[in-house]
Short mmCIF file of C-alpha atoms in Angstrom, two decimals:
data_model
loop_
_atom_site.label_atom_id
_atom_site.label_comp_id
_atom_site.label_asym_id
_atom_site.label_seq_id
_atom_site.Cartn_x
_atom_site.Cartn_y
_atom_site.Cartn_z
CA UNK F 1 109.88 55.53 80.26
CA UNK F 2 113.15 56.28 78.52
CA UNK F 3 113.07 52.71 75.94
CA UNK F 4 111.74 49.43 75.78
CA UNK F 5 112.39 46.01 73.87
CA UNK F 6 113.61 42.62 74.17
CA UNK F 7 117.20 41.19 74.14
CA UNK F 8 118.41 37.38 73.85
CA UNK F 9 120.02 36.28 77.13
CA UNK F 10 121.75 32.60 77.09
CA UNK F 11 118.86 31.53 74.32
CA UNK F 12 116.39 32.72 76.03
CA UNK F 13 114.30 36.12 75.15
CA UNK F 14 114.16 38.73 77.84
CA UNK F 15 111.85 42.00 77.81
CA UNK F 16 113.08 45.17 79.31
CA UNK F 17 112.18 48.90 80.01
CA UNK F 18 114.05 51.79 80.72
CA UNK F 19 113.26 54.29 83.12
CA UNK F 20 115.30 57.52 84.56
CA UNK F 21 117.15 56.87 87.90
CA UNK F 22 115.89 58.49 90.96
CA UNK F 23 118.21 58.75 93.44
CA UNK F 24 115.90 60.29 96.27
CA UNK F 25 113.70 57.25 95.77
CA UNK F 26 110.05 57.36 96.42
CA UNK F 27 107.67 59.59 98.53
CA UNK F 28 107.27 56.59 100.92
CA UNK F 29 111.39 56.70 101.70
CA UNK F 30 110.92 60.33 102.21
CA UNK F 31 108.09 60.20 104.56
CA UNK F 32 109.88 57.15 106.42
CA UNK F 33 113.19 59.66 106.99
CA UNK F 34 111.04 62.67 108.27
CA UNK F 35 109.85 63.22 111.83
CA UNK F 36 106.35 63.16 112.55
CA UNK F 37 105.86 66.85 112.88
CA UNK F 38 107.71 67.48 109.47
CA UNK F 39 104.78 68.29 107.10
CA UNK F 40 105.01 69.29 103.16
CA UNK F 41 104.57 72.98 102.64
CA UNK F 42 101.58 74.05 101.06
CA UNK F 43 103.23 75.07 97.98
CA UNK F 44 105.10 72.09 97.68
CA UNK F 45 102.05 70.04 98.30
CA UNK F 46 100.31 72.09 95.69
CA UNK F 47 103.37 71.43 92.87
CA UNK F 48 103.18 67.56 93.88
CA UNK F 49 99.60 67.46 93.38
CA UNK F 50 99.78 69.14 90.31
CA UNK F 51 102.42 66.99 88.60
CA UNK F 52 100.88 63.51 89.87
CA UNK F 53 97.56 64.78 88.70
CA UNK F 54 98.94 65.31 85.16
CA UNK F 55 100.28 62.25 85.00
CA UNK F 56 97.04 60.23 85.92
CA UNK F 57 95.22 62.49 83.77
CA UNK F 58 97.11 61.78 80.69
CA UNK F 59 96.48 58.09 81.35
CA UNK F 60 92.90 58.85 82.03
CA UNK F 61 92.88 60.38 78.51
CA UNK F 62 94.25 57.45 77.04
CA UNK F 63 91.75 55.15 78.71
CA UNK F 64 93.94 53.74 81.44
CA UNK F 65 93.38 53.75 85.21
CA UNK F 66 96.46 53.15 87.40
CA UNK F 67 94.58 51.42 90.49
CA UNK F 68 97.41 51.76 92.66
CA UNK F 69 98.62 55.41 93.16
CA UNK F 70 100.28 55.69 96.57
CA UNK F 71 103.70 57.32 98.03
CA UNK F 72 105.72 54.45 97.06
CA UNK F 73 104.69 54.73 93.32
CA UNK F 74 105.65 58.12 93.41
CA UNK F 75 109.36 58.73 92.79
CA UNK F 76 111.44 62.10 93.24
CA UNK F 77 113.41 62.81 90.51
CA UNK F 78 115.86 65.97 90.69
CA UNK F 79 116.42 68.36 88.11
CA UNK F 80 119.33 70.71 87.33
CA UNK F 81 117.15 73.94 87.94
CA UNK F 82 114.26 74.11 89.92
CA UNK F 83 112.15 71.64 92.15
CA UNK F 84 112.62 68.24 91.67
CA UNK F 85 110.02 66.42 89.71
CA UNK F 86 107.45 63.78 90.72
CA UNK F 87 107.12 60.52 88.70
CA UNK F 88 104.37 58.13 88.74
CA UNK F 89 105.59 54.60 88.28
CA UNK F 90 104.33 50.80 88.67
CA UNK F 91 101.49 50.70 86.12
CA UNK F 92 101.29 46.86 86.64
CA UNK F 93 97.95 47.06 88.32
CA UNK F 94 96.49 49.42 85.55
CA UNK F 95 93.79 48.45 83.53
CA UNK F 96 91.75 49.98 79.90
CA UNK F 97 88.80 51.80 81.66
CA UNK F 98 86.08 49.29 80.11
CA UNK F 99 87.79 46.40 81.74
CA UNK F 100 88.11 48.23 84.92
CA UNK F 101 84.44 48.56 85.50
CA UNK F 102 84.10 44.96 84.13
CA UNK F 103 86.70 43.60 86.74
CA UNK F 104 83.79 42.06 88.93
CA UNK F 105 85.57 40.56 92.38
CA UNK F 106 89.33 41.33 91.00
CA UNK F 107 90.22 43.37 94.02
CA UNK F 108 93.80 44.85 93.73
CA UNK F 109 95.55 47.74 95.01
CA UNK F 110 97.06 49.30 98.70
CA UNK F 111 94.24 48.91 101.22
CA UNK F 112 95.28 52.50 102.70
CA UNK F 113 94.56 54.13 99.57
CA UNK F 114 91.65 52.39 97.98
CA UNK F 115 88.51 53.90 96.93
CA UNK F 116 85.06 52.79 98.35
CA UNK F 117 84.21 51.32 95.10
CA UNK F 118 87.56 49.57 94.64
CA UNK F 119 86.99 47.44 97.51
CA UNK F 120 83.95 46.18 95.53
CA UNK F 121 85.82 45.27 92.42
CA UNK F 122 84.69 48.55 90.38
CA UNK F 123 87.32 50.84 89.28
CA UNK F 124 86.78 54.23 87.28
CA UNK F 125 89.23 57.08 87.00
CA UNK F 126 87.80 58.71 90.15
CA UNK F 127 89.17 56.06 91.93
CA UNK F 128 92.65 57.34 91.38
CA UNK F 129 91.81 60.69 92.47
CA UNK F 130 90.56 59.23 95.72
CA UNK F 131 93.86 57.45 96.09
CA UNK F 132 95.72 60.90 95.25
CA UNK F 133 93.39 62.33 97.92
CA UNK F 134 94.57 60.18 100.70
CA UNK F 135 98.31 60.84 99.57
CA UNK F 136 97.82 64.51 100.02
CA UNK F 137 95.96 63.92 103.32
CA UNK F 138 99.04 61.99 104.55
CA UNK F 139 101.67 64.63 103.31
CA UNK F 140 99.52 67.70 105.00
CA UNK F 141 99.10 65.79 108.29
CA UNK F 142 101.94 63.14 108.74
CA UNK F 143 99.57 59.95 108.80
CA UNK F 144 97.00 58.32 106.78
CA UNK F 145 93.01 59.07 107.22
CA UNK F 146 92.28 55.65 108.02
CA UNK F 147 94.66 52.82 109.98
CA UNK F 148 93.90 49.33 111.21
CA UNK F 149 93.93 45.85 109.60
CA UNK F 150 92.23 45.26 106.05
CA UNK F 151 88.88 44.50 107.54
CA UNK F 152 89.19 47.81 109.64
CA UNK F 153 90.26 49.72 106.37
CA UNK F 154 87.87 48.43 104.27
CA UNK F 155 85.06 49.40 106.67
CA UNK F 156 86.50 52.79 107.18
CA UNK F 157 86.96 53.41 103.35
CA UNK F 158 83.26 52.25 102.86
CA UNK F 159 81.65 54.17 105.78
CA UNK F 160 83.84 56.38 107.76
CA UNK F 161 84.51 60.03 107.09
CA UNK F 162 88.21 60.99 107.85
CA UNK F 163 88.90 63.58 110.40
CA UNK F 164 89.32 67.01 108.92
CA UNK F 165 93.04 67.96 107.96
CA UNK F 166 92.88 71.03 109.96
CA UNK F 167 92.34 69.17 112.91
CA UNK F 168 95.63 67.37 112.94
CA UNK F 169 97.38 70.52 111.41
CA UNK F 170 95.99 73.63 112.78
CA UNK F 171 97.67 75.78 110.05
CA UNK F 172 95.35 74.59 107.29
CA UNK F 173 92.36 76.40 106.35
CA UNK F 174 88.53 75.16 106.02
CA UNK F 175 88.87 75.39 102.63
CA UNK F 176 91.73 73.20 102.21
CA UNK F 177 89.36 70.69 104.24
CA UNK F 178 86.90 70.88 101.86
CA UNK F 179 89.10 70.15 98.79
CA UNK F 180 90.47 67.12 100.15
CA UNK F 181 87.06 66.08 101.56
CA UNK F 182 85.58 66.36 98.37
CA UNK F 183 88.23 63.94 96.76
CA UNK F 184 87.75 61.57 99.50
CA UNK F 185 84.00 61.58 98.76
CA UNK F 186 82.51 57.90 99.28
CA UNK F 187 80.86 58.17 95.67
CA UNK F 188 82.85 58.63 92.59
CA UNK F 189 80.21 60.99 91.29
CA UNK F 190 80.47 63.62 94.43
CA UNK F 191 84.07 63.72 93.84
CA UNK F 192 85.79 66.40 90.98
CA UNK F 193 84.72 65.74 87.65
CA UNK F 194 88.82 65.01 86.75
CA UNK F 195 91.89 64.65 88.72
CA UNK F 196 93.04 67.67 87.20
CA UNK F 197 90.02 69.59 88.42
CA UNK F 198 90.97 68.17 91.96
CA UNK F 199 94.43 69.89 91.49
CA UNK F 200 92.92 72.92 90.30
CA UNK F 201 90.73 73.24 93.54
CA UNK F 202 93.82 72.55 95.79
CA UNK F 203 95.86 75.32 94.19
CA UNK F 204 92.94 77.54 94.45
CA UNK F 205 92.19 76.66 98.25
CA UNK F 206 95.96 77.37 99.54
CA UNK F 207 95.84 81.01 97.57
CA UNK F 208 94.83 83.77 100.50
CA UNK F 209 91.84 85.85 99.55
CA UNK F 210 92.47 89.47 99.12
CA UNK F 211 90.44 91.83 101.22
CA UNK F 212 88.57 94.20 98.99
CA UNK F 213 89.38 97.66 99.40
CA UNK F 214 86.90 100.56 99.38
CA UNK F 215 86.80 102.74 96.28
CA UNK F 216 88.14 106.57 97.04
CA UNK F 217 85.34 109.15 98.00
CA UNK F 218 84.34 111.34 94.99
CA UNK F 219 86.07 114.52 95.29
CA UNK F 220 82.77 116.46 96.08
CA UNK F 221 81.94 114.33 98.97
CA UNK F 222 85.31 114.21 100.67
CA UNK F 223 85.48 115.50 104.19
CA UNK F 224 88.23 117.80 104.15
CA UNK F 225 87.36 119.21 107.77
CA UNK F 226 88.00 123.07 108.74
CA UNK F 227 90.90 123.73 106.49
CA UNK F 228 91.63 127.15 105.34
CA UNK F 229 91.77 127.41 101.52
CA UNK F 230 95.30 128.99 100.41
CA UNK F 231 95.06 132.69 99.46
CA UNK F 232 95.00 133.34 95.76
CA UNK F 233 98.57 134.28 94.19
CA UNK F 234 99.14 137.64 95.02
CA UNK F 235 99.75 139.98 91.45
CA UNK F 236 101.92 142.93 91.45
CA UNK F 237 99.59 146.45 91.32
CA UNK F 238 99.80 147.79 87.86
CA UNK F 239 100.92 151.42 87.65
CA UNK F 240 98.62 154.05 86.54
CA UNK F 241 99.31 156.12 83.04
CA UNK F 242 99.27 159.92 83.98
CA UNK F 243 96.20 160.39 81.75
CA UNK F 244 94.38 157.60 83.72
CA UNK F 245 95.16 159.66 87.15
CA UNK F 246 93.88 162.95 85.58
CA UNK F 247 90.31 161.39 84.62
CA UNK F 248 90.00 159.59 88.16
CA UNK F 249 90.53 163.25 89.83
CA UNK F 250 87.99 164.92 87.60
CA UNK F 251 85.57 162.12 88.08
CA UNK F 252 85.84 162.33 91.95
CA UNK F 253 85.29 165.85 91.58
CA UNK F 254 82.33 165.80 90.13
CA UNK F 255 81.31 163.39 93.01
CA UNK F 256 81.86 165.99 95.68
CA UNK F 257 79.91 168.93 93.87
CA UNK F 258 76.70 166.17 93.37
CA UNK F 259 76.97 165.36 96.87
CA UNK F 260 76.87 169.20 98.09
CA UNK F 261 73.81 169.81 95.73
CA UNK F 262 72.10 166.81 97.20
CA UNK F 263 72.43 167.52 100.80
CA UNK F 264 71.56 171.49 100.09
CA UNK F 265 67.99 170.45 98.46
CA UNK F 266 67.45 168.01 101.50
CA UNK F 267 67.83 170.58 104.22
CA UNK F 268 65.27 172.73 102.30
CA UNK F 269 62.79 169.99 102.37
CA UNK F 270 63.33 169.41 105.88
CA UNK F 271 62.78 172.81 107.00
CA UNK F 272 59.10 173.04 105.10
CA UNK F 273 58.09 169.60 106.16
CA UNK F 274 58.83 170.66 109.98
CA UNK F 275 55.04 171.64 111.06
CA UNK F 276 53.46 169.07 109.39
CA UNK F 277 56.05 166.43 111.58
CA UNK F 278 54.93 168.04 115.06
CA UNK F 279 51.40 167.18 114.10
CA UNK F 280 52.11 163.76 112.97
CA UNK F 281 54.38 163.00 116.30
CA UNK F 282 51.47 163.16 118.53
CA UNK F 283 49.33 160.51 116.66
CA UNK F 284 52.17 158.59 116.28
CA UNK F 285 53.03 158.72 120.03
CA UNK F 286 49.57 157.21 120.82
CA UNK F 287 49.37 154.30 118.17
CA UNK F 288 52.49 153.42 119.08
CA UNK F 289 51.97 152.49 122.38
CA UNK F 290 49.29 149.83 121.46
CA UNK F 291 51.63 148.60 118.90
CA UNK F 292 54.18 148.20 121.51
CA UNK F 293 51.58 146.21 123.97
CA UNK F 294 50.57 144.23 120.95
CA UNK F 295 54.21 143.45 120.00
CA UNK F 296 54.70 142.19 123.45
CA UNK F 297 52.04 140.03 123.63
CA UNK F 298 52.98 138.55 120.07
CA UNK F 299 56.70 138.12 121.56
CA UNK F 300 55.35 135.99 124.50
CA UNK F 301 53.07 133.54 122.19
CA UNK F 302 56.19 133.34 120.33
CA UNK F 303 58.45 132.40 123.20
CA UNK F 304 55.92 129.59 124.23
CA UNK F 305 55.44 128.12 120.74
CA UNK F 306 59.43 128.49 120.48
CA UNK F 307 59.54 126.44 123.67
CA UNK F 308 57.32 124.03 122.54
CA UNK F 309 59.26 123.27 119.05
CA UNK F 310 62.49 122.94 121.25
CA UNK F 311 60.95 120.35 123.10
CA UNK F 312 59.48 118.19 120.35
CA UNK F 313 62.82 118.43 118.09
CA UNK F 314 64.65 117.06 121.39
CA UNK F 315 62.11 114.26 121.78
CA UNK F 316 62.35 113.68 118.20
CA UNK F 317 65.85 113.86 118.11
CA UNK F 318 66.33 110.95 120.87
CA UNK F 319 63.84 108.79 119.23
CA UNK F 320 65.80 109.13 115.81
CA UNK F 321 68.88 108.34 117.79
CA UNK F 322 67.52 104.78 119.55
CA UNK F 323 66.03 103.84 116.13
CA UNK F 324 69.42 104.57 114.41
CA UNK F 325 71.17 102.36 116.91
CA UNK F 326 68.62 99.55 116.83
CA UNK F 327 68.03 99.64 112.97
CA UNK F 328 71.59 98.20 111.80
CA UNK F 329 71.12 95.23 114.55
CA UNK F 330 67.72 94.41 113.42
CA UNK F 331 69.22 94.17 109.67
CA UNK F 332 71.88 91.59 110.70
CA UNK F 333 68.80 88.83 111.52
CA UNK F 334 67.79 86.21 109.37
CA UNK F 335 69.18 83.46 107.88
CA UNK F 336 71.76 84.21 105.33
CA UNK F 337 73.18 82.39 102.40
CA UNK F 338 76.65 82.55 101.11
CA UNK F 339 76.31 84.19 97.40
CA UNK F 340 78.89 81.59 96.03
CA UNK F 341 77.52 78.18 95.91
CA UNK F 342 80.85 76.95 95.33
CA UNK F 343 82.12 78.62 98.48
CA UNK F 344 85.23 76.73 99.99
CA UNK F 345 84.62 78.55 103.42
CA UNK F 346 81.76 79.82 105.28
CA UNK F 347 78.30 78.66 103.30
CA UNK F 348 75.41 80.09 105.56
CA UNK F 349 74.87 82.02 108.89
CA UNK F 350 71.81 82.03 111.35
CA UNK F 351 71.54 85.52 113.37
CA UNK F 352 69.14 86.41 115.69
CA UNK F 353 68.55 89.36 117.66
CA UNK F 354 66.66 89.37 120.96
CA UNK F 355 66.91 93.27 121.73
CA UNK F 356 69.77 92.73 123.95
CA UNK F 357 72.46 90.16 122.34
CA UNK F 358 72.81 89.31 118.96
CA UNK F 359 73.07 85.59 118.40
CA UNK F 360 75.56 83.89 115.18
CA UNK F 361 75.26 80.32 114.07
CA UNK F 362 77.61 79.91 111.22
CA UNK F 363 78.25 76.94 108.91
CA UNK F 364 81.60 76.26 106.54
CA UNK F 365 82.14 73.80 103.60
CA UNK F 366 82.70 70.11 104.72
CA UNK F 367 81.47 67.08 102.89
CA UNK F 368 79.33 65.52 102.82
CA UNK F 369 77.38 68.16 104.90
CA UNK F 370 78.46 71.31 106.27
CA UNK F 371 80.43 71.86 109.23
CA UNK F 372 78.50 73.27 112.40
CA UNK F 373 80.56 76.03 114.09
CA UNK F 374 77.93 76.20 117.14
CA UNK F 375 76.39 79.38 118.39
CA UNK F 376 78.00 82.62 120.00
CA UNK F 377 76.22 85.55 121.57
CA UNK F 378 77.24 89.21 121.94
CA UNK F 379 76.10 92.38 122.78
CA UNK F 380 75.70 94.82 119.63
CA UNK F 381 78.24 97.89 119.88
CA UNK F 382 78.29 98.70 116.55
CA UNK F 383 79.39 98.02 112.96
CA UNK F 384 81.08 95.93 111.79
CA UNK F 385 79.72 93.48 114.58
CA UNK F 386 82.60 91.27 115.73
CA UNK F 387 82.22 87.84 117.49
CA UNK F 388 84.86 85.32 117.84
CA UNK F 389 84.44 81.21 117.55
CA UNK F 390 86.75 78.69 118.29
CA UNK F 391 86.73 75.80 115.17
CA UNK F 392 88.92 72.98 115.63
CA UNK F 393 91.29 74.65 118.55
CA UNK F 394 91.55 77.76 116.59
CA UNK F 395 90.17 81.02 117.23
CA UNK F 396 88.28 82.43 114.33
CA UNK F 397 87.43 86.13 114.36
CA UNK F 398 84.19 87.50 112.23
CA UNK F 399 83.78 90.62 111.29
CA UNK F 400 79.89 91.27 110.11
CA UNK F 401 78.39 94.48 108.75
CA UNK F 402 75.32 95.03 106.70
CA UNK F 403 75.69 96.30 102.65
CA UNK F 404 72.35 97.06 101.52
CA UNK F 405 69.96 94.17 101.42
CA UNK F 406 73.04 91.98 101.59
CA UNK F 407 76.18 91.42 104.76
CA UNK F 408 79.47 91.25 104.30
CA UNK F 409 81.54 88.55 106.68
CA UNK F 410 85.38 89.09 106.79
CA UNK F 411 86.93 85.83 108.06
CA UNK F 412 90.63 86.81 108.40
CA UNK F 413 91.89 87.33 105.03
CA UNK F 414 88.62 85.76 103.45
CA UNK F 415 85.54 88.03 102.62
CA UNK F 416 81.99 86.39 102.10
CA UNK F 417 79.03 88.27 100.83
CA UNK F 418 75.39 87.05 102.17
CA UNK F 419 72.10 87.01 100.63
CA UNK F 420 69.14 86.87 103.25
CA UNK F 421 67.22 83.52 102.23
#
């Protein structure tokens, strides 16, 4: 509102207010002009939700409930630079919060957007959040969550859950289904604490979750394969001085003289021992024959033991390989719960292993209960174990792997960590 006041016209006092002129009209006008398949992009929807939520949050902070949030009361205001601004209008039904609580059977609003408690004459700030959830559903799918006459709409808002948005618009994720579903919860206490919290959750839900990257392996554990290290850098030979050459020559001569002396002494010692060696040879031959026979016997026993050891090693290796194949599959069995209790994606997995196939039964976040994906079975071929589900007409590829006492589940661009309950 730009200005307000009163003027005297023809002798009568006429009150007035001045608001910005929105040439583009309201969101209702925009929705009427577009085709059925022309839905708002997630980025534009998040921007719209943020602006409308900020306006409603400001009103709530002042103790005011709008009571009639709908597409016809959100106006598009062009700006010189950047995207258009969303203006929330028509506070004609607005009431202070204490009066809204005590309104009894004073039912006002637009039936297609009215929260369950509003049909019963009780209005709270969360009622505006519910109406904004209906508007977001409409912008993402091109249709309202409930349709029909007033009685049919009343019954639907009070008793029925809307079809998940991703069923109508397959480009939407389960996280977006969960956020919109919570804003449309039947009881005000089951919705987000504030309308701003709803806008924050929606902004997070449209962001892709980055897949964590494994840290680089430490250098001492890296497998570099059979790579020959480069030779050390060559250094040019040092030139010897004349004095050093003379010293080396003298040392070489001394080595030769000492060698000749040692050879001469050894020859003399050999001659003196020749007779003693002749006597010892006969005894050595007799003893050697016995030693050879004993050695042959020992070698035969050793060969037999070696054969037994080899057979034992082969059997143990085969058993170890079989155990290594079965162990990872068995580790997947159990009832797994997402470590993040506030996750908007997969909340739990029931996995069984019958020795041949692994059966996976996932659940994802929905409101008021988790969505059941059904069960799929597949033969275990290694880690990560991959299995495919079809949810709301879309193929969902899960890759499941063990991580210590936990399991990791990759669902497209989303990665979740689970504990065994």
